[in-house]
Coordinates of C-alpha atoms in Angstrom, one line a residue:
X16 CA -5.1 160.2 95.0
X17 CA -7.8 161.3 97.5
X18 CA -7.5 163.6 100.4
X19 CA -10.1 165.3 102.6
X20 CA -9.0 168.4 104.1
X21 CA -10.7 172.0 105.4
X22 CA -12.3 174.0 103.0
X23 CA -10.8 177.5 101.5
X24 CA -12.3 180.6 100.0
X25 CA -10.9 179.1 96.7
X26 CA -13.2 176.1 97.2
X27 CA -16.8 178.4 97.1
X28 CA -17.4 177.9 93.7
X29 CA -17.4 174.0 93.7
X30 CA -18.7 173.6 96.9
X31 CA -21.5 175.5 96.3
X32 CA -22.3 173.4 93.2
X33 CA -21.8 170.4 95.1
X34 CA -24.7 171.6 97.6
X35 CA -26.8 172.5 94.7
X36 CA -26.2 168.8 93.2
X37 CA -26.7 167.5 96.7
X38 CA -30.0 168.9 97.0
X39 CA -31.7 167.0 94.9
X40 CA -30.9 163.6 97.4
X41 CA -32.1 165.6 100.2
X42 CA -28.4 166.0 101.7
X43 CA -27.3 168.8 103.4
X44 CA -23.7 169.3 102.0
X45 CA -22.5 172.6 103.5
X46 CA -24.6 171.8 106.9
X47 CA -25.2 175.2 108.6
X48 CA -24.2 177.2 105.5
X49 CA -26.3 180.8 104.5
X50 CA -25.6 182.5 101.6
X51 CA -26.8 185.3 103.4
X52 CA -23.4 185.7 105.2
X53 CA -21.4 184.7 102.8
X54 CA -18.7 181.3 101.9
X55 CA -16.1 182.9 104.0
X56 CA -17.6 184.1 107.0
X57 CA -19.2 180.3 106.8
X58 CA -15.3 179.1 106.5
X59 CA -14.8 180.9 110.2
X60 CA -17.4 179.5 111.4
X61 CA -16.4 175.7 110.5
X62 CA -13.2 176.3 112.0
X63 CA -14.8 177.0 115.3
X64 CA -17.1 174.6 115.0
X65 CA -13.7 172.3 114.5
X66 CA -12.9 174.1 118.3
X67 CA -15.8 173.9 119.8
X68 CA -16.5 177.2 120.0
X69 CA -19.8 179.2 118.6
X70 CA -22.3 175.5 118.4
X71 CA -25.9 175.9 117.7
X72 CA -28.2 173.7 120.5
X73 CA -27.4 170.2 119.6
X74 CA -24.0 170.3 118.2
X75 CA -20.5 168.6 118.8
X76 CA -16.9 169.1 118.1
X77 CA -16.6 168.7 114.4
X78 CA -14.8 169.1 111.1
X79 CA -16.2 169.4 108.1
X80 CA -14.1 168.8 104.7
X81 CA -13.9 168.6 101.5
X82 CA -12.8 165.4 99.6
X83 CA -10.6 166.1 96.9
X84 CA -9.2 164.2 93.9
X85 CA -6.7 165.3 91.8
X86 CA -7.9 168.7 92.9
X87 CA -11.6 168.4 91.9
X88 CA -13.9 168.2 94.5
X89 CA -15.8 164.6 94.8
X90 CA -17.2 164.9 98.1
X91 CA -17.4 165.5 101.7
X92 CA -17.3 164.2 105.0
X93 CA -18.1 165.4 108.5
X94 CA -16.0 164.2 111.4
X95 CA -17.7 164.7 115.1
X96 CA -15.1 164.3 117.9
X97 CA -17.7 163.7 120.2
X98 CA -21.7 161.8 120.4
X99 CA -24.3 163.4 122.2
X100 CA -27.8 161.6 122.5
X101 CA -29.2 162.1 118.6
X102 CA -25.5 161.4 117.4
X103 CA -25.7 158.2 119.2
X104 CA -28.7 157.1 118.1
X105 CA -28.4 158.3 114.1
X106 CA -26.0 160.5 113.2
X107 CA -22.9 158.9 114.5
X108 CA -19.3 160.1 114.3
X109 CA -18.8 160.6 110.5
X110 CA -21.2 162.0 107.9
X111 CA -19.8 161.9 104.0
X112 CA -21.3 162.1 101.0
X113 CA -19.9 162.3 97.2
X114 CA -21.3 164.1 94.5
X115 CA -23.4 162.4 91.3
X116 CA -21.0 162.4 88.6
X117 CA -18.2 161.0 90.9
X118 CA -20.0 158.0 92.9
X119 CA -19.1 154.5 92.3
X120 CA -15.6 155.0 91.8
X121 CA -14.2 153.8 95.1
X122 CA -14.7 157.7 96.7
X123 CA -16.8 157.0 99.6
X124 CA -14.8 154.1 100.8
X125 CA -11.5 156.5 100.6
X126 CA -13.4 159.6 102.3
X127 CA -14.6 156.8 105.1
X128 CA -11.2 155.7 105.7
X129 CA -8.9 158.8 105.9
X130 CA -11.9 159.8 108.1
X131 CA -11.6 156.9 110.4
X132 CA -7.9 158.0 110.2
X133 CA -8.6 161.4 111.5
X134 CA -10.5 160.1 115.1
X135 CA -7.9 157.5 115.8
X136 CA -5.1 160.6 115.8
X137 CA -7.7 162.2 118.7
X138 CA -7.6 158.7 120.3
X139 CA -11.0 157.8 119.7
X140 CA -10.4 154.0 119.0
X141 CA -13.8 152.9 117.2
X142 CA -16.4 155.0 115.5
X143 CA -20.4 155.2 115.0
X144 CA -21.3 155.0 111.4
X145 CA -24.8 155.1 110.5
X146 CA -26.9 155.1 107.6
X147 CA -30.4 154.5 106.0
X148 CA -31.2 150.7 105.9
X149 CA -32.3 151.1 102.3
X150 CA -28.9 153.0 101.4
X151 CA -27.1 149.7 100.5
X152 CA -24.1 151.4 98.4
X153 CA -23.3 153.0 102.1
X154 CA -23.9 149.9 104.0
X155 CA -21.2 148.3 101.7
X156 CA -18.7 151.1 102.5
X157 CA -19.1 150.8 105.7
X158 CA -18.5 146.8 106.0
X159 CA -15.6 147.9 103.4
X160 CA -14.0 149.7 106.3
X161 CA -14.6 147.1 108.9
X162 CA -17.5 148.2 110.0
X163 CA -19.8 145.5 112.5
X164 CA -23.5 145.8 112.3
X165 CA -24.7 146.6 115.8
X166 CA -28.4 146.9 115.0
X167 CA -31.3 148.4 112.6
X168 CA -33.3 151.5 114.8
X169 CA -36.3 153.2 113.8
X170 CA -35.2 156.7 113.3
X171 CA -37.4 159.9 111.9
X172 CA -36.3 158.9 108.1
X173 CA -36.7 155.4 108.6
X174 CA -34.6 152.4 109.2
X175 CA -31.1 153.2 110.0
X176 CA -28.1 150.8 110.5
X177 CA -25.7 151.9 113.4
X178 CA -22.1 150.6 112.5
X179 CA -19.2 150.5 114.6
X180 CA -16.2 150.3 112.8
X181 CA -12.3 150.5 114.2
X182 CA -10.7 153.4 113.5
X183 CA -7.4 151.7 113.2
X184 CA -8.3 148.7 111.2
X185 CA -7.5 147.5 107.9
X186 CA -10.2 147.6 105.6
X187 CA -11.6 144.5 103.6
X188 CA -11.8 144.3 100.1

């Protein structure tokens, strides 16, 4: 069984893998985390960050998890509660990502879902999912979750598919 839930100081060691394994796919898996200050000062910071408090220029409301099978961590996701401009555009309400040796095994569609889960308890009915148009393994998560093509932008990285997908639908497939 999957679940996605806040990170704890038990949770360095394997998260901090996770962004070393991430790296390599040019994916920022701890976004805004400095091992100068340390995993647990970074932990207080995400929970402000899930309050709205303390944003750098540019950010929203947002949580960011881990995703968690059987107590290893497979992934991650990031929830916004809110879209400014850029969010609207590319980055959308939900960011997730699952590490190499656990991909293709049904995690992203699960981390997608009980993230979809998470906005419609904060009454946010349908959700901006985005991704690169060449990314096909995400495009087919996305559709997996309901998700209705809205359009393909131009974006700094490329070609990006904007998705808008029900939060409280029931997922094909």
């Amino acid at each position: 069984m999957l679940e996605i839930r806040p990170f704890t100081a038990a949770d360095a060691e394997a998260a901090l893998d996770a962004r070393a394994e991430l790296d390599a796919d040019d994916f920022d898996f701890l976004l805004g985390y400095s091992a100068r200050r340390g995993f647990e000062s970074y932990l207080e910071q995400l929970a402000a960050h899930e309050e709205g408090l303390g944003l750098p220029p540019g950010w929203v409301r947002s949580a960011l998890w881990g995703a968690f099978s059987e107590g290893t961590l497979v992934g991650r996701t990031c929830i916004r509660f809110e879209l400014n401009e850029n969010l609207l555009a590319v980055g959308g309400h939900i960011g997730y990502a699952v590490r190499p040796g656990h991909r293709r095994r049904g995690h992203a569609t699960r981390i997608l879902r009980l993230s979809l889960a998470q906005l419609a308890q904060r009454n946010i009915e349908s959700a901006l999912v985005t991704c690169r148009d060449d990314n096909t393994g995400s495009a087919h998560t996305i559709e997996a979750n309901g998700g209705l093509l809205e359009n393909v932008i131009e974006a700094s990285d490329g070609p990006t598919r904007r998705y808008w997908v029900p939060t409280r639908a029931t997922p094909r497939g």
